[in-house]
C-alpha cells in the first residue's frame, strides 16, 4: 500500500489541481467533502452520495464517541463498513463541537471536560483520547485536537488559544499511529491576525504532518476578512501538502478560497439547505417553498443529472415541502450535493486549462443573474411516466 501523499497536477495562479493518494483510494482536488457527522450524510444513502461524484466524506469524533461509541464502531468493522463508505473518511477531532458547548464544558491545559448535549453525562477529550478515538473509527485522515475561539476576540486571547492548540498539536502527533495510506492534519489557528497565523504555520510545520488545515474561520468574520486571512496564510503553508479550509462554505466562498490556494472543504450548508427547501444552482439559490414554483414543470436546473432534476419538477418538490413529506429534503439534499460536486469539477478543470479567473468571473455573473427564464431552459420538463 502506498504512502499518504498529495501530488500537484496543475496550477493557475495560487490555485492548485492535484490528487490525494490514500489507503481508501485517490481523491481529485480541489474537493468538497459532504458532512456525515454521525456516520450518515443527512437524508442521503451512501449510494446517492457516490452518485454525485463525491470522493471523500467527513465524520465527527465528538458525536460518534457519544453514540454509538468508538468501541462499538470498531467492533463492527470500523466507520467505513459501518456507514457503507469504502472511500476516504476525514474525522473532525471534536474540538469545535466541544468549544461550542459553552457552559457545558470546562477547559484546562490538558484537555476539555464537558457534558453531553444528549443526556448530560460527563466526558473528557484530550489530544491523546481524540486521536485514539479517530484511530478506532479507522479515519483515513485524523485531525489534531484544537481549540477554536469565537471571533471577535482580543488578540491576546487569540494568541493564548493558538499556542494552546499548538501544544495540543504536538501531543496529537505523538499519539498518532502511522499507517500506510493514512494521514494526520495539523490545524492552523490565529484568528485573523497575520502574525499569529504565521506563528501557527511554523509551529505545525516544525512538528510535521501529512496535511494542514486552516481552522478558526467562517465563524462570523465575513468573507472579505476570511479571504484576506487566506491571502496571508496559504502562501506560507507547505507547497507539497494538501490544504483544508474547515467549515466553508457557500459556492462563492469555495471558488474564492480555491483561487487563494485551498484544496479541500467541508460544510453543512448544502445538506442543511436541502432540508429547508433551498436549492443551489448555477443561477443562485431557489426557495422551493415559494408559491411561484407550485405550477412550474421545469427541473431545478437544466444542467443537473441528479434524481431531483431528471425525474421530478419544481412543482412536485414544492408540493413535497408544503406537505412536509420527507422525500422533499431527501431529493433536494441530493441535488445540492450534486451541485457542489459539479462545481468542484468545473473549478478543477478550469485550473487544468489555466483559465480559472475567466471561469470564476463567468460563474459569479451567472450566480448574480438568478433563475433561468422560460426561453433559456432547453425544453419544458415532462416527468417520465413509470
CSV table of C-alpha atoms in Angstrom, one decimal:
chain,number,residue,atom,x,y,z
A,1,UNK,CA,0.0,0.0,0.0
A,2,UNK,CA,1.4,3.4,-1.0
A,3,UNK,CA,2.0,6.2,1.4
A,4,UNK,CA,-0.4,9.0,2.1
A,5,UNK,CA,0.6,11.9,-0.1
A,6,UNK,CA,-0.7,14.7,-2.4
A,7,UNK,CA,0.6,15.4,-5.9
A,8,UNK,CA,0.1,18.7,-7.8
A,9,UNK,CA,-1.1,18.2,-11.4
A,10,UNK,CA,-1.6,21.9,-12.5
A,11,UNK,CA,-1.6,25.4,-11.1
A,12,UNK,CA,-3.3,28.6,-12.2
A,13,UNK,CA,-2.1,31.5,-10.0
A,14,UNK,CA,-2.3,30.3,-6.4
A,15,UNK,CA,-5.0,27.7,-7.3
A,16,UNK,CA,-3.9,24.0,-7.5
A,17,UNK,CA,-5.4,20.9,-9.1
A,18,UNK,CA,-4.0,17.7,-7.6
A,19,UNK,CA,-4.6,14.2,-6.4
A,20,UNK,CA,-4.7,13.0,-2.8
A,21,UNK,CA,-3.5,9.4,-2.6
A,22,UNK,CA,-4.9,7.4,0.4
A,23,UNK,CA,-5.4,3.9,1.7
A,24,UNK,CA,-9.0,4.1,0.7
A,25,UNK,CA,-8.5,5.4,-2.8
A,26,UNK,CA,-7.5,8.6,-4.6
A,27,UNK,CA,-9.3,11.9,-4.4
A,28,UNK,CA,-9.1,14.6,-7.0
A,29,UNK,CA,-8.6,18.1,-5.6
A,30,UNK,CA,-10.0,20.7,-5.2
A,31,UNK,CA,-12.6,18.6,-3.4
A,32,UNK,CA,-15.7,19.2,-1.3
A,33,UNK,CA,-16.4,16.7,1.5
A,34,UNK,CA,-20.1,16.0,2.3
A,35,UNK,CA,-20.6,16.2,6.1
A,36,UNK,CA,-21.6,12.8,7.6
A,37,UNK,CA,-21.3,13.9,11.2
A,38,UNK,CA,-22.8,10.8,12.9
A,39,UNK,CA,-22.0,8.3,10.3
A,40,UNK,CA,-24.5,9.5,7.7
A,41,UNK,CA,-24.9,12.3,5.3
A,42,UNK,CA,-28.3,13.5,6.4
A,43,UNK,CA,-31.2,12.5,4.2
A,44,UNK,CA,-29.0,10.6,1.8
A,45,UNK,CA,-28.0,6.9,1.2
A,46,UNK,CA,-24.3,6.4,0.5
A,47,UNK,CA,-25.2,5.2,-3.0
A,48,UNK,CA,-26.8,8.6,-3.5
A,49,UNK,CA,-23.6,10.3,-2.2
A,50,UNK,CA,-21.5,8.1,-4.5
A,51,UNK,CA,-23.7,9.1,-7.5
A,52,UNK,CA,-22.8,12.8,-7.0
A,53,UNK,CA,-19.1,12.0,-7.6
A,54,UNK,CA,-18.0,12.7,-4.0
A,55,UNK,CA,-14.6,11.2,-3.3
A,56,UNK,CA,-14.3,11.7,0.5
A,57,UNK,CA,-16.7,12.3,3.4
A,58,UNK,CA,-16.4,13.7,6.9
A,59,UNK,CA,-17.3,12.2,10.3
A,60,UNK,CA,-17.0,13.7,13.7
A,61,UNK,CA,-15.2,12.4,16.9
A,62,UNK,CA,-17.5,14.2,19.4
A,63,UNK,CA,-20.8,12.9,18.0
A,64,UNK,CA,-19.6,9.4,17.3
A,65,UNK,CA,-17.9,9.0,20.7
A,66,UNK,CA,-21.3,9.8,22.4
A,67,UNK,CA,-23.3,7.5,20.2
A,68,UNK,CA,-22.9,4.7,19.2
A,69,UNK,CA,-19.3,4.9,20.7
A,70,UNK,CA,-16.0,4.4,19.1
A,71,UNK,CA,-15.5,0.9,20.6
A,72,UNK,CA,-18.8,-0.3,19.1
A,73,UNK,CA,-17.9,1.2,15.6
A,74,UNK,CA,-14.5,-0.5,15.8
A,75,UNK,CA,-16.1,-3.9,16.8
A,76,UNK,CA,-18.4,-3.6,13.8
A,77,UNK,CA,-15.6,-3.2,11.4
A,78,UNK,CA,-14.8,0.5,11.5
A,79,UNK,CA,-16.6,3.5,10.2
A,80,UNK,CA,-16.1,2.7,6.5
A,81,UNK,CA,-18.0,-0.6,6.9
A,82,UNK,CA,-20.4,0.8,9.5
A,83,UNK,CA,-21.7,3.6,7.2
A,84,UNK,CA,-21.2,1.8,3.8
A,85,UNK,CA,-18.4,4.1,2.5
A,86,UNK,CA,-15.3,2.5,1.2
A,87,UNK,CA,-13.7,5.7,0.2
A,88,UNK,CA,-11.6,8.0,2.4
A,89,UNK,CA,-13.1,9.5,5.6
A,90,UNK,CA,-11.8,12.5,7.4
A,91,UNK,CA,-12.8,12.8,11.0
A,92,UNK,CA,-13.0,16.2,12.8
A,93,UNK,CA,-11.4,16.0,16.2
A,94,UNK,CA,-14.4,17.2,18.1
A,95,UNK,CA,-12.6,20.4,19.3
A,96,UNK,CA,-15.0,22.8,17.5
A,97,UNK,CA,-18.1,20.9,18.8
A,98,UNK,CA,-16.8,20.8,22.4
A,99,UNK,CA,-15.9,24.5,22.3
A,100,UNK,CA,-19.4,25.4,21.1
A,101,UNK,CA,-21.0,23.8,24.2
A,102,UNK,CA,-20.3,27.0,26.2
A,103,UNK,CA,-21.3,26.4,29.8
A,104,UNK,CA,-21.4,22.7,29.4
A,105,UNK,CA,-17.6,22.5,29.0
A,106,UNK,CA,-14.6,23.2,31.2
A,107,UNK,CA,-11.2,23.9,29.5
A,108,UNK,CA,-7.8,23.3,31.1
A,109,UNK,CA,-4.3,22.9,29.8
A,110,UNK,CA,-4.6,19.2,29.4
A,111,UNK,CA,-8.0,19.0,27.6
A,112,UNK,CA,-11.7,19.6,27.9
A,113,UNK,CA,-14.3,18.2,30.3
A,114,UNK,CA,-17.8,18.5,29.0
A,115,UNK,CA,-21.4,17.3,29.5
A,116,UNK,CA,-23.1,15.6,26.6
A,117,UNK,CA,-25.8,17.6,24.8
A,118,UNK,CA,-27.7,14.3,24.6
A,119,UNK,CA,-28.1,13.2,28.2
A,120,UNK,CA,-25.9,15.5,30.3
A,121,UNK,CA,-23.4,12.7,31.1
A,122,UNK,CA,-19.8,13.9,31.7
A,123,UNK,CA,-17.0,13.1,29.3
A,124,UNK,CA,-13.4,14.3,28.6
A,125,UNK,CA,-11.4,14.8,25.5
A,126,UNK,CA,-7.7,15.4,25.3
A,127,UNK,CA,-5.3,15.4,22.3
A,128,UNK,CA,-4.5,11.8,23.1
A,129,UNK,CA,-8.1,10.5,23.6
A,130,UNK,CA,-9.3,12.3,20.5
A,131,UNK,CA,-6.5,10.8,18.4
A,132,UNK,CA,-7.3,7.3,19.8
A,133,UNK,CA,-11.0,7.6,19.1
A,134,UNK,CA,-10.2,8.6,15.5
A,135,UNK,CA,-7.9,5.6,15.2
A,136,UNK,CA,-10.7,3.3,16.5
A,137,UNK,CA,-13.0,4.7,13.9
A,138,UNK,CA,-10.4,3.9,11.2
A,139,UNK,CA,-10.3,7.5,9.9
A,140,UNK,CA,-8.3,7.9,6.8
A,141,UNK,CA,-7.4,11.4,7.9
A,142,UNK,CA,-7.2,12.2,11.6
A,143,UNK,CA,-7.4,15.8,12.7
A,144,UNK,CA,-5.5,17.3,15.6
A,145,UNK,CA,-7.4,18.2,18.7
A,146,UNK,CA,-7.5,22.0,18.9
A,147,UNK,CA,-9.4,25.0,20.5
A,148,UNK,CA,-11.4,27.2,18.2
A,149,UNK,CA,-12.1,30.6,19.9
A,150,UNK,CA,-15.2,32.6,18.8
A,151,UNK,CA,-14.5,35.8,16.9
A,152,UNK,CA,-14.2,38.6,17.5
A,153,UNK,CA,-11.8,38.2,20.5
A,154,UNK,CA,-8.9,40.3,21.8
A,155,UNK,CA,-5.5,39.5,20.1
A,156,UNK,CA,-4.0,38.3,23.4
A,157,UNK,CA,-6.9,35.8,23.9
A,158,UNK,CA,-6.5,34.5,20.3
A,159,UNK,CA,-2.7,34.2,20.8
A,160,UNK,CA,-3.1,32.2,24.0
A,161,UNK,CA,-5.7,29.9,22.4
A,162,UNK,CA,-3.5,29.4,19.3
A,163,UNK,CA,-0.5,28.5,21.4
A,164,UNK,CA,-2.5,26.0,23.5
A,165,UNK,CA,-3.7,24.5,20.2
A,166,UNK,CA,0.0,24.2,19.1
A,167,UNK,CA,0.9,22.3,22.3
A,168,UNK,CA,-2.1,20.1,21.7
A,169,UNK,CA,-1.0,19.5,18.1
A,170,UNK,CA,2.4,18.2,19.3
A,171,UNK,CA,0.6,15.8,21.7
A,172,UNK,CA,-1.8,14.7,19.0
A,173,UNK,CA,1.1,13.9,16.7
A,174,UNK,CA,2.8,12.0,19.4
A,175,UNK,CA,-0.3,9.9,20.0
A,176,UNK,CA,-0.9,9.3,16.3
A,177,UNK,CA,-0.2,5.7,15.0
A,178,UNK,CA,1.2,6.0,11.4
A,179,UNK,CA,-0.2,3.5,8.9
A,180,UNK,CA,0.5,3.3,5.1
A,181,UNK,CA,-2.1,5.4,3.2
A,182,UNK,CA,-3.3,7.2,6.4
A,183,UNK,CA,-2.6,10.7,7.4
A,184,UNK,CA,-3.0,13.3,10.2
A,185,UNK,CA,-3.6,17.1,9.6
A,186,UNK,CA,-2.4,19.9,11.8
A,187,UNK,CA,-4.8,22.9,12.2
A,188,UNK,CA,-3.5,26.5,11.7
A,189,UNK,CA,-5.1,28.8,14.2
A,190,UNK,CA,-4.6,32.5,15.0
A,191,UNK,CA,-7.9,34.3,14.2
A,192,UNK,CA,-7.5,36.9,11.5
A,193,UNK,CA,-4.1,38.1,12.8
A,194,UNK,CA,-1.4,37.5,10.2
A,195,UNK,CA,1.5,37.3,12.7
A,196,UNK,CA,-0.3,34.7,14.8
A,197,UNK,CA,-1.3,32.6,11.7
A,198,UNK,CA,2.4,32.7,10.6
A,199,UNK,CA,3.5,31.6,14.1
A,200,UNK,CA,1.0,28.7,14.0
A,201,UNK,CA,2.1,27.6,10.5
A,202,UNK,CA,5.7,27.5,11.7
A,203,UNK,CA,4.9,25.5,14.8
A,204,UNK,CA,2.9,22.9,12.8
A,205,UNK,CA,5.5,22.5,10.1
A,206,UNK,CA,8.2,22.1,12.7
A,207,UNK,CA,6.1,19.2,14.1
A,208,UNK,CA,5.4,17.8,10.6
A,209,UNK,CA,2.0,16.5,9.3
A,210,UNK,CA,0.7,14.8,6.2
A,211,UNK,CA,-1.6,17.8,5.6
A,212,UNK,CA,-2.5,21.1,7.0
A,213,UNK,CA,-5.9,22.6,7.8
A,214,UNK,CA,-7.0,26.2,8.3
A,215,UNK,CA,-9.3,26.5,11.3
A,216,UNK,CA,-11.0,29.3,13.1
A,217,UNK,CA,-12.5,31.0,10.0
A,218,UNK,CA,-16.1,31.2,8.8
A,219,UNK,CA,-17.1,31.9,12.4
A,220,UNK,CA,-18.6,35.3,11.8
A,221,UNK,CA,-15.7,37.4,10.5
A,222,UNK,CA,-17.2,37.8,7.0
A,223,UNK,CA,-16.0,36.7,3.6
A,224,UNK,CA,-13.7,39.7,2.9
A,225,UNK,CA,-11.8,39.2,6.1
A,226,UNK,CA,-11.7,35.4,5.6
A,227,UNK,CA,-10.2,35.9,2.1
A,228,UNK,CA,-7.7,38.5,3.5
A,229,UNK,CA,-6.6,35.9,6.1
A,230,UNK,CA,-6.2,33.3,3.4
A,231,UNK,CA,-4.1,35.7,1.3
A,232,UNK,CA,-1.5,35.9,4.1
A,233,UNK,CA,-1.8,32.3,5.3
A,234,UNK,CA,-1.8,29.9,2.3
A,235,UNK,CA,1.4,31.3,0.7
A,236,UNK,CA,3.5,30.3,3.8
A,237,UNK,CA,1.9,26.8,4.1
A,238,UNK,CA,3.8,23.8,2.8
A,239,UNK,CA,3.6,23.7,-1.0
A,240,UNK,CA,3.7,19.9,-1.3
A,241,UNK,CA,0.9,19.1,1.2
A,242,UNK,CA,-2.9,19.3,0.9
A,243,UNK,CA,-4.6,22.4,2.4
A,244,UNK,CA,-8.0,22.1,4.0
A,245,UNK,CA,-10.3,25.1,4.9
A,246,UNK,CA,-12.6,23.8,7.6
A,247,UNK,CA,-16.3,24.5,7.7
A,248,UNK,CA,-16.5,26.5,4.4
A,249,UNK,CA,-18.9,27.4,2.8
A,250,UNK,CA,-21.0,29.0,0.0
A,251,UNK,CA,-20.2,28.3,-3.7
A,252,UNK,CA,-18.5,31.8,-3.9
A,253,UNK,CA,-16.6,31.0,-0.7
A,254,UNK,CA,-15.3,27.8,-2.2
A,255,UNK,CA,-14.4,29.5,-5.5
A,256,UNK,CA,-12.5,32.4,-3.9
A,257,UNK,CA,-10.7,30.0,-1.5
A,258,UNK,CA,-9.5,27.8,-4.3
A,259,UNK,CA,-8.2,30.9,-6.1
A,260,UNK,CA,-6.2,31.5,-2.9
A,261,UNK,CA,-4.6,28.0,-2.8
A,262,UNK,CA,-7.1,25.8,-0.8
A,263,UNK,CA,-7.6,22.2,-1.8
A,264,UNK,CA,-10.2,20.7,0.5
A,265,UNK,CA,-13.5,21.9,2.0
A,266,UNK,CA,-16.4,20.7,4.1
A,267,UNK,CA,-19.6,22.4,5.2
A,268,UNK,CA,-23.1,21.5,6.4
A,269,UNK,CA,-24.6,24.3,4.1
A,270,UNK,CA,-25.7,22.2,1.1
A,271,UNK,CA,-27.3,19.5,3.3
A,272,UNK,CA,-28.9,21.9,5.7
A,273,UNK,CA,-30.2,24.0,2.8
A,274,UNK,CA,-31.7,20.8,1.2
A,275,UNK,CA,-33.7,20.2,4.4
A,276,UNK,CA,-35.1,23.7,4.4
A,277,UNK,CA,-36.2,23.8,0.7
A,278,UNK,CA,-33.2,25.9,-0.6
A,279,UNK,CA,-31.6,24.6,-3.9
A,280,UNK,CA,-28.2,25.7,-5.1
A,281,UNK,CA,-27.9,26.2,-8.8
A,282,UNK,CA,-25.7,27.8,-11.5
A,283,UNK,CA,-28.1,30.8,-11.2
A,284,UNK,CA,-28.0,31.2,-7.5
A,285,UNK,CA,-30.4,29.8,-4.9
A,286,UNK,CA,-34.1,28.9,-5.2
A,287,UNK,CA,-36.6,28.6,-2.4
A,288,UNK,CA,-38.8,25.7,-3.4
A,289,UNK,CA,-41.4,26.7,-0.9
A,290,UNK,CA,-42.2,29.9,-2.8
A,291,UNK,CA,-45.6,29.9,-4.5
A,292,UNK,CA,-44.2,30.7,-7.9
A,293,UNK,CA,-42.9,27.1,-8.1
A,294,UNK,CA,-46.3,25.5,-7.5
A,295,UNK,CA,-47.1,25.0,-11.2
A,296,UNK,CA,-43.6,25.1,-12.6
A,297,UNK,CA,-43.0,21.9,-14.7
A,298,UNK,CA,-39.3,22.7,-15.2
A,299,UNK,CA,-36.5,20.9,-13.3
A,300,UNK,CA,-34.5,22.8,-10.6
A,301,UNK,CA,-31.5,23.1,-13.1
A,302,UNK,CA,-31.2,22.1,-16.7
A,303,UNK,CA,-27.6,21.2,-16.1
A,304,UNK,CA,-28.1,18.7,-13.3
A,305,UNK,CA,-28.3,14.9,-13.6
A,306,UNK,CA,-29.4,14.2,-10.0
A,307,UNK,CA,-32.7,12.3,-9.4
A,308,UNK,CA,-34.5,15.5,-8.3
A,309,UNK,CA,-33.8,17.1,-11.7
A,310,UNK,CA,-34.0,14.2,-14.0
A,311,UNK,CA,-37.2,12.7,-12.6
A,312,UNK,CA,-39.1,15.5,-10.9
A,313,UNK,CA,-40.4,19.0,-11.5
A,314,UNK,CA,-40.1,22.1,-9.3
A,315,UNK,CA,-43.9,21.8,-8.8
A,316,UNK,CA,-43.5,18.3,-7.3
A,317,UNK,CA,-40.7,19.4,-5.0
A,318,UNK,CA,-42.8,22.4,-3.9
A,319,UNK,CA,-45.6,20.1,-3.1
A,320,UNK,CA,-43.4,17.8,-1.1
A,321,UNK,CA,-42.2,20.6,1.1
A,322,UNK,CA,-45.6,22.1,1.5
A,323,UNK,CA,-46.9,18.7,2.5
A,324,UNK,CA,-44.0,18.1,4.9
A,325,UNK,CA,-43.0,14.9,3.1
A,326,UNK,CA,-39.6,13.5,3.9
A,327,UNK,CA,-38.9,12.9,0.3
A,328,UNK,CA,-38.6,16.6,-0.3
A,329,UNK,CA,-35.5,17.1,1.9
A,330,UNK,CA,-34.0,13.8,0.5
A,331,UNK,CA,-34.3,14.9,-3.1
A,332,UNK,CA,-33.1,18.5,-2.5
A,333,UNK,CA,-30.1,17.4,-0.4
A,334,UNK,CA,-29.1,15.0,-3.2
A,335,UNK,CA,-29.4,17.9,-5.7
A,336,UNK,CA,-27.3,20.3,-3.6
A,337,UNK,CA,-24.5,17.8,-3.0
A,338,UNK,CA,-24.6,17.0,-6.7
A,339,UNK,CA,-24.3,20.7,-7.5
A,340,UNK,CA,-21.3,21.2,-5.1
A,341,UNK,CA,-19.5,18.2,-6.6
A,342,UNK,CA,-20.1,19.5,-10.2
A,343,UNK,CA,-18.9,23.0,-9.1
A,344,UNK,CA,-15.6,21.5,-7.8
A,345,UNK,CA,-15.1,19.5,-11.0
A,346,UNK,CA,-15.7,22.7,-13.1
A,347,UNK,CA,-13.2,24.6,-11.0
A,348,UNK,CA,-10.6,21.8,-11.2
A,349,UNK,CA,-11.0,21.6,-15.0
A,350,UNK,CA,-10.5,25.4,-15.2
A,351,UNK,CA,-7.3,25.1,-13.2
A,352,UNK,CA,-6.1,22.3,-15.6
A,353,UNK,CA,-7.0,24.6,-18.6
A,354,UNK,CA,-5.4,27.6,-16.8
A,355,UNK,CA,-8.4,29.8,-17.3
A,356,UNK,CA,-9.7,29.9,-13.7
A,357,UNK,CA,-10.1,33.7,-13.5
A,358,UNK,CA,-12.3,33.8,-16.6
A,359,UNK,CA,-14.3,30.8,-15.4
A,360,UNK,CA,-14.7,32.4,-12.0
A,361,UNK,CA,-15.9,35.7,-13.5
A,362,UNK,CA,-18.5,33.8,-15.6
A,363,UNK,CA,-19.7,31.8,-12.6
A,364,UNK,CA,-20.2,34.9,-10.5
A,365,UNK,CA,-22.1,36.6,-13.3
A,366,UNK,CA,-24.3,33.6,-13.6
A,367,UNK,CA,-25.0,33.5,-9.8
A,368,UNK,CA,-25.9,37.2,-9.9
A,369,UNK,CA,-28.3,36.6,-12.9
A,370,UNK,CA,-30.6,34.4,-10.7
A,371,UNK,CA,-33.1,32.0,-12.1
A,372,UNK,CA,-33.4,30.9,-15.8
A,373,UNK,CA,-36.2,32.4,-17.9
A,374,UNK,CA,-38.6,30.1,-19.8
A,375,UNK,CA,-36.7,30.8,-23.0
A,376,UNK,CA,-33.3,29.9,-21.5
A,377,UNK,CA,-34.4,26.4,-20.4
A,378,UNK,CA,-33.6,23.8,-23.1
A,379,UNK,CA,-37.2,22.4,-23.1
A,380,UNK,CA,-40.2,22.1,-20.8
A,381,UNK,CA,-39.7,19.4,-18.3
A,382,UNK,CA,-42.1,16.4,-18.6
A,383,UNK,CA,-41.9,14.0,-15.7
A,384,UNK,CA,-41.5,10.4,-17.0
A,385,UNK,CA,-44.4,8.0,-16.7
A,386,UNK,CA,-43.5,4.8,-14.9
